[in-house]
Amino acid sequence: EAITVQELANRMAARGGEVVKALFRMGVMATLTQTIDADTAELVVNEFGHRVRRVSESDVEQGLEGTVDADEDMLPRPPVVTIMGHVDHGKTSLLDALRKTDVAAREAGGITQHIGAYQVTVQGGQKVTFIDTPGHAAFTAMRARGASVTDMVVLVVAADDGVMPQTIEAIHHAKAAGVPLIVAVNKIDKPGVNLDRVRQELLQHEIVVESLGGDTMEIQVSATKAMNLDKLLEAILLQAEVLDLKANPNRGAEGTVIESKLDKGRGPVATVLVQKGTLRQGDMVVAGAEWGRVRAMLDDKGRQLKEADPSLPVEILGLSGVPAAGEPLSFVEDEGRAREISEFRQRKLREKQAAAAGAARGTLADMMARVAAGEQKEVAVVVKADVQGSAEALGVTLNKLSRDEVKVRVLHSAVGQITESDIQLAKASNAIVVAFNVRATAQARELAQREGVDIRYYSIIYEVADDVEQLVRGKLAPIQ
Ligand code: GDP
């Protein structure tokens, strides 16, 4: 469904820079290695005077993602929000507090259940969906699979603690995903908080809040005292208006798996965020490599639903197995097609697993070939170092290696060992990971293997510079 800007340019035989410019004119900030959704890609294709022919991976999958919605069928849909921020800054408290503002829940009197996302109705009837899995890994894991579910990020910063490492990580994740950010300064009920300090610290990371003349909204809240939650919701709805979020509800459903599990009594259970169309009880669907008829559908208030429209998260029962978070869900006409697609994807999955061993080498070699051929105009890097000084020095050094033809972009640079979150970020943005006097966690190593992300280990700065320079020229020797 998604395509990188570079790949789109290649397919149109256009220059990458021209596509970036066209996107910019449409209000989409994207670099060559970033992915854009099919709908945006289509607008670009039209802009370039071509006709769209969406060809999916195989004939088997054809038609699944092919329906193009006419403008007049597009209706406003609620925004989907992810809350990010440093540990203990109040993400969970804020999610809980926001959930309690739901006016619809009070009427329904249902029992809330945690399904990985929830929707609140605010005073006046407007709706907002929150992804209820705090943690940046979930956000980026989904993006790494090509799923973009979040329309905006609410960045929680504790007023008494200020900008911390995971705050910075969250900023980088949001920027890499190209989604707008709203700052929620939390814990303002605490005595002696210094808001100016927080603003200055954010400024250092290129987040300029409105009071400093920038365009990032800043709302002061207290999650535990439920202060200014209405203002935060207002800001979210305002941002949503700017984004002009729309979907066609009158078609077969498409969505993304947010969470999934195998339940002893109920079998495979998946929480799906509906993104297009309407999902109905009894629909035949494929979700990743699984398929099934939607036997039952429940919302976050535990209510049985017959229908779910765009931006609504629902728990569905009836799938053949447990699809991974980030996998796409699509409506299909009949069981035969569903089985066919599922079998095809299972086979692809097995092939991918078999090929995973050699994958790391493959991706770097691919990158090199693209750079050498002049197709790739950017080398993205994630830097992790043992001390702040090295992380900064590496950032400066690497940025200097940018040339007119190929830019070096440091997506994230921080102190600490390499985690799964770093790998997800690298994977989502087609980047390499530079480890400077640090190691990767076992899980991160395993994930890197599986996803074909390159981690390169160093202890001398000029060696990093040498290698990245080689990479920029498309000539780096592969990892031994
Ligand atoms: P998370 O790790 O970001 O999910 O943070 P939590 O929501 O678990 O909050 C961490 C701690 O900060 C808990 O002890 C909360 O009670 C406390 N906390 C969260 N929000 C506020 C707030 O607005 N004011 C005060 N005083 N404490 C808060």
mmCIF file of N, CA and C in Angstrom, residues 79 81 122 126-128 152 180 182 210 215-219 230-245:
data_model
loop_
_atom_site.group_PDB
_atom_site.id
_atom_site.type_symbol
_atom_site.label_atom_id
_atom_site.label_comp_id
_atom_site.label_asym_id
_atom_site.label_seq_id
_atom_site.Cartn_x
_atom_site.Cartn_y
_atom_site.Cartn_z
ATOM 1 N N PRO A 79 -9.592 11.821 14.100
ATOM 2 C CA PRO A 79 -8.135 11.662 14.108
ATOM 3 C C PRO A 79 -7.706 10.465 14.955
ATOM 4 N N VAL A 81 -4.612 9.218 17.303
ATOM 5 C CA VAL A 81 -3.536 9.871 18.053
ATOM 6 C C VAL A 81 -2.702 8.856 18.824
ATOM 7 N N VAL A 122 -16.223 13.608 22.382
ATOM 8 C CA VAL A 122 -16.117 14.811 23.201
ATOM 9 C C VAL A 122 -17.436 15.549 23.161
ATOM 10 N N GLN A 126 -17.911 15.275 18.513
ATOM 11 C CA GLN A 126 -16.742 14.900 17.725
ATOM 12 C C GLN A 126 -15.984 13.765 18.410
ATOM 13 N N LYS A 127 -15.235 12.993 17.611
ATOM 14 C CA LYS A 127 -14.578 11.810 18.159
ATOM 15 C C LYS A 127 -13.074 11.865 17.965
ATOM 16 N N VAL A 128 -12.361 11.238 18.889
ATOM 17 C CA VAL A 128 -10.908 11.109 18.784
ATOM 18 C C VAL A 128 -10.527 9.682 19.159
ATOM 19 N N MET A 152 -1.372 11.935 14.303
ATOM 20 C CA MET A 152 -0.568 12.913 15.041
ATOM 21 C C MET A 152 -0.066 12.307 16.348
ATOM 22 N N PRO A 180 2.492 15.394 12.497
ATOM 23 C CA PRO A 180 2.591 16.566 13.368
ATOM 24 C C PRO A 180 2.514 16.171 14.846
ATOM 25 N N ILE A 182 1.825 17.528 18.964
ATOM 26 C CA ILE A 182 1.279 18.501 19.916
ATOM 27 C C ILE A 182 1.977 18.238 21.240
ATOM 28 N N GLU A 210 4.149 27.523 20.151
ATOM 29 C CA GLU A 210 3.509 28.767 19.705
ATOM 30 C C GLU A 210 3.955 29.991 20.502
ATOM 31 N N ASP A 215 4.995 26.882 15.418
ATOM 32 C CA ASP A 215 3.644 26.443 15.102
ATOM 33 C C ASP A 215 3.268 25.127 15.788
ATOM 34 N N THR A 216 4.019 24.745 16.816
ATOM 35 C CA THR A 216 3.643 23.547 17.563
ATOM 36 C C THR A 216 2.770 23.951 18.752
ATOM 37 N N MET A 217 1.580 23.372 18.833
ATOM 38 C CA MET A 217 0.683 23.705 19.941
ATOM 39 C C MET A 217 1.216 23.116 21.238
ATOM 40 N N GLU A 218 1.093 23.909 22.302
ATOM 41 C CA GLU A 218 1.532 23.446 23.615
ATOM 42 C C GLU A 218 0.363 23.592 24.588
ATOM 43 N N ILE A 219 -0.005 22.509 25.246
ATOM 44 C CA ILE A 219 -1.106 22.541 26.204
ATOM 45 C C ILE A 219 -0.562 22.095 27.561
ATOM 46 N N ASP A 230 -9.829 19.063 28.319
ATOM 47 C CA ASP A 230 -10.680 19.581 27.244
ATOM 48 C C ASP A 230 -9.858 20.418 26.264
ATOM 49 N N LYS A 231 -8.892 21.164 26.808
ATOM 50 C CA LYS A 231 -8.042 21.989 25.922
ATOM 51 C C LYS A 231 -7.185 21.105 25.022
ATOM 52 N N LEU A 232 -6.690 20.013 25.596
ATOM 53 C CA LEU A 232 -5.864 19.088 24.802
ATOM 54 C C LEU A 232 -6.701 18.468 23.682
ATOM 55 N N LEU A 233 -7.917 18.045 24.024
ATOM 56 C CA LEU A 233 -8.799 17.457 23.014
ATOM 57 C C LEU A 233 -9.134 18.484 21.928
ATOM 58 N N GLU A 234 -9.340 19.742 22.355
ATOM 59 C CA GLU A 234 -9.604 20.822 21.410
ATOM 60 C C GLU A 234 -8.438 20.986 20.435
ATOM 61 N N ALA A 235 -7.223 20.966 20.993
ATOM 62 C CA ALA A 235 -6.017 21.118 20.163
ATOM 63 C C ALA A 235 -5.911 19.978 19.159
ATOM 64 N N ILE A 236 -6.228 18.772 19.608
ATOM 65 C CA ILE A 236 -6.179 17.599 18.722
ATOM 66 C C ILE A 236 -7.176 17.768 17.578
ATOM 67 N N LEU A 237 -8.392 18.220 17.928
ATOM 68 C CA LEU A 237 -9.422 18.395 16.896
ATOM 69 C C LEU A 237 -9.057 19.518 15.927
ATOM 70 N N LEU A 238 -8.398 20.546 16.454
ATOM 71 C CA LEU A 238 -7.940 21.649 15.613
ATOM 72 C C LEU A 238 -6.885 21.154 14.619
ATOM 73 N N GLN A 239 -5.946 20.396 15.137
ATOM 74 C CA GLN A 239 -4.900 19.826 14.279
ATOM 75 C C GLN A 239 -5.537 18.910 13.221
ATOM 76 N N ALA A 240 -6.546 18.153 13.652
ATOM 77 C CA ALA A 240 -7.229 17.234 12.727
ATOM 78 C C ALA A 240 -7.887 18.011 11.590
ATOM 79 N N GLU A 241 -8.450 19.186 11.944
ATOM 80 C CA GLU A 241 -9.094 20.012 10.939
ATOM 81 C C GLU A 241 -8.078 20.469 9.895
ATOM 82 N N VAL A 242 -6.916 20.857 10.375
ATOM 83 C CA VAL A 242 -5.836 21.279 9.479
ATOM 84 C C VAL A 242 -5.444 20.131 8.547
ATOM 85 N N LEU A 243 -5.406 18.926 9.104
ATOM 86 C CA LEU A 243 -4.988 17.765 8.307
ATOM 87 C C LEU A 243 -6.074 17.312 7.332
ATOM 88 N N ASP A 244 -7.314 17.778 7.569
ATOM 89 C CA ASP A 244 -8.429 17.456 6.680
ATOM 90 C C ASP A 244 -8.551 15.941 6.474
ATOM 91 N N LEU A 245 -8.724 15.214 7.582
ATOM 92 C CA LEU A 245 -8.725 13.754 7.541
ATOM 93 C C LEU A 245 -10.051 13.224 6.989
#
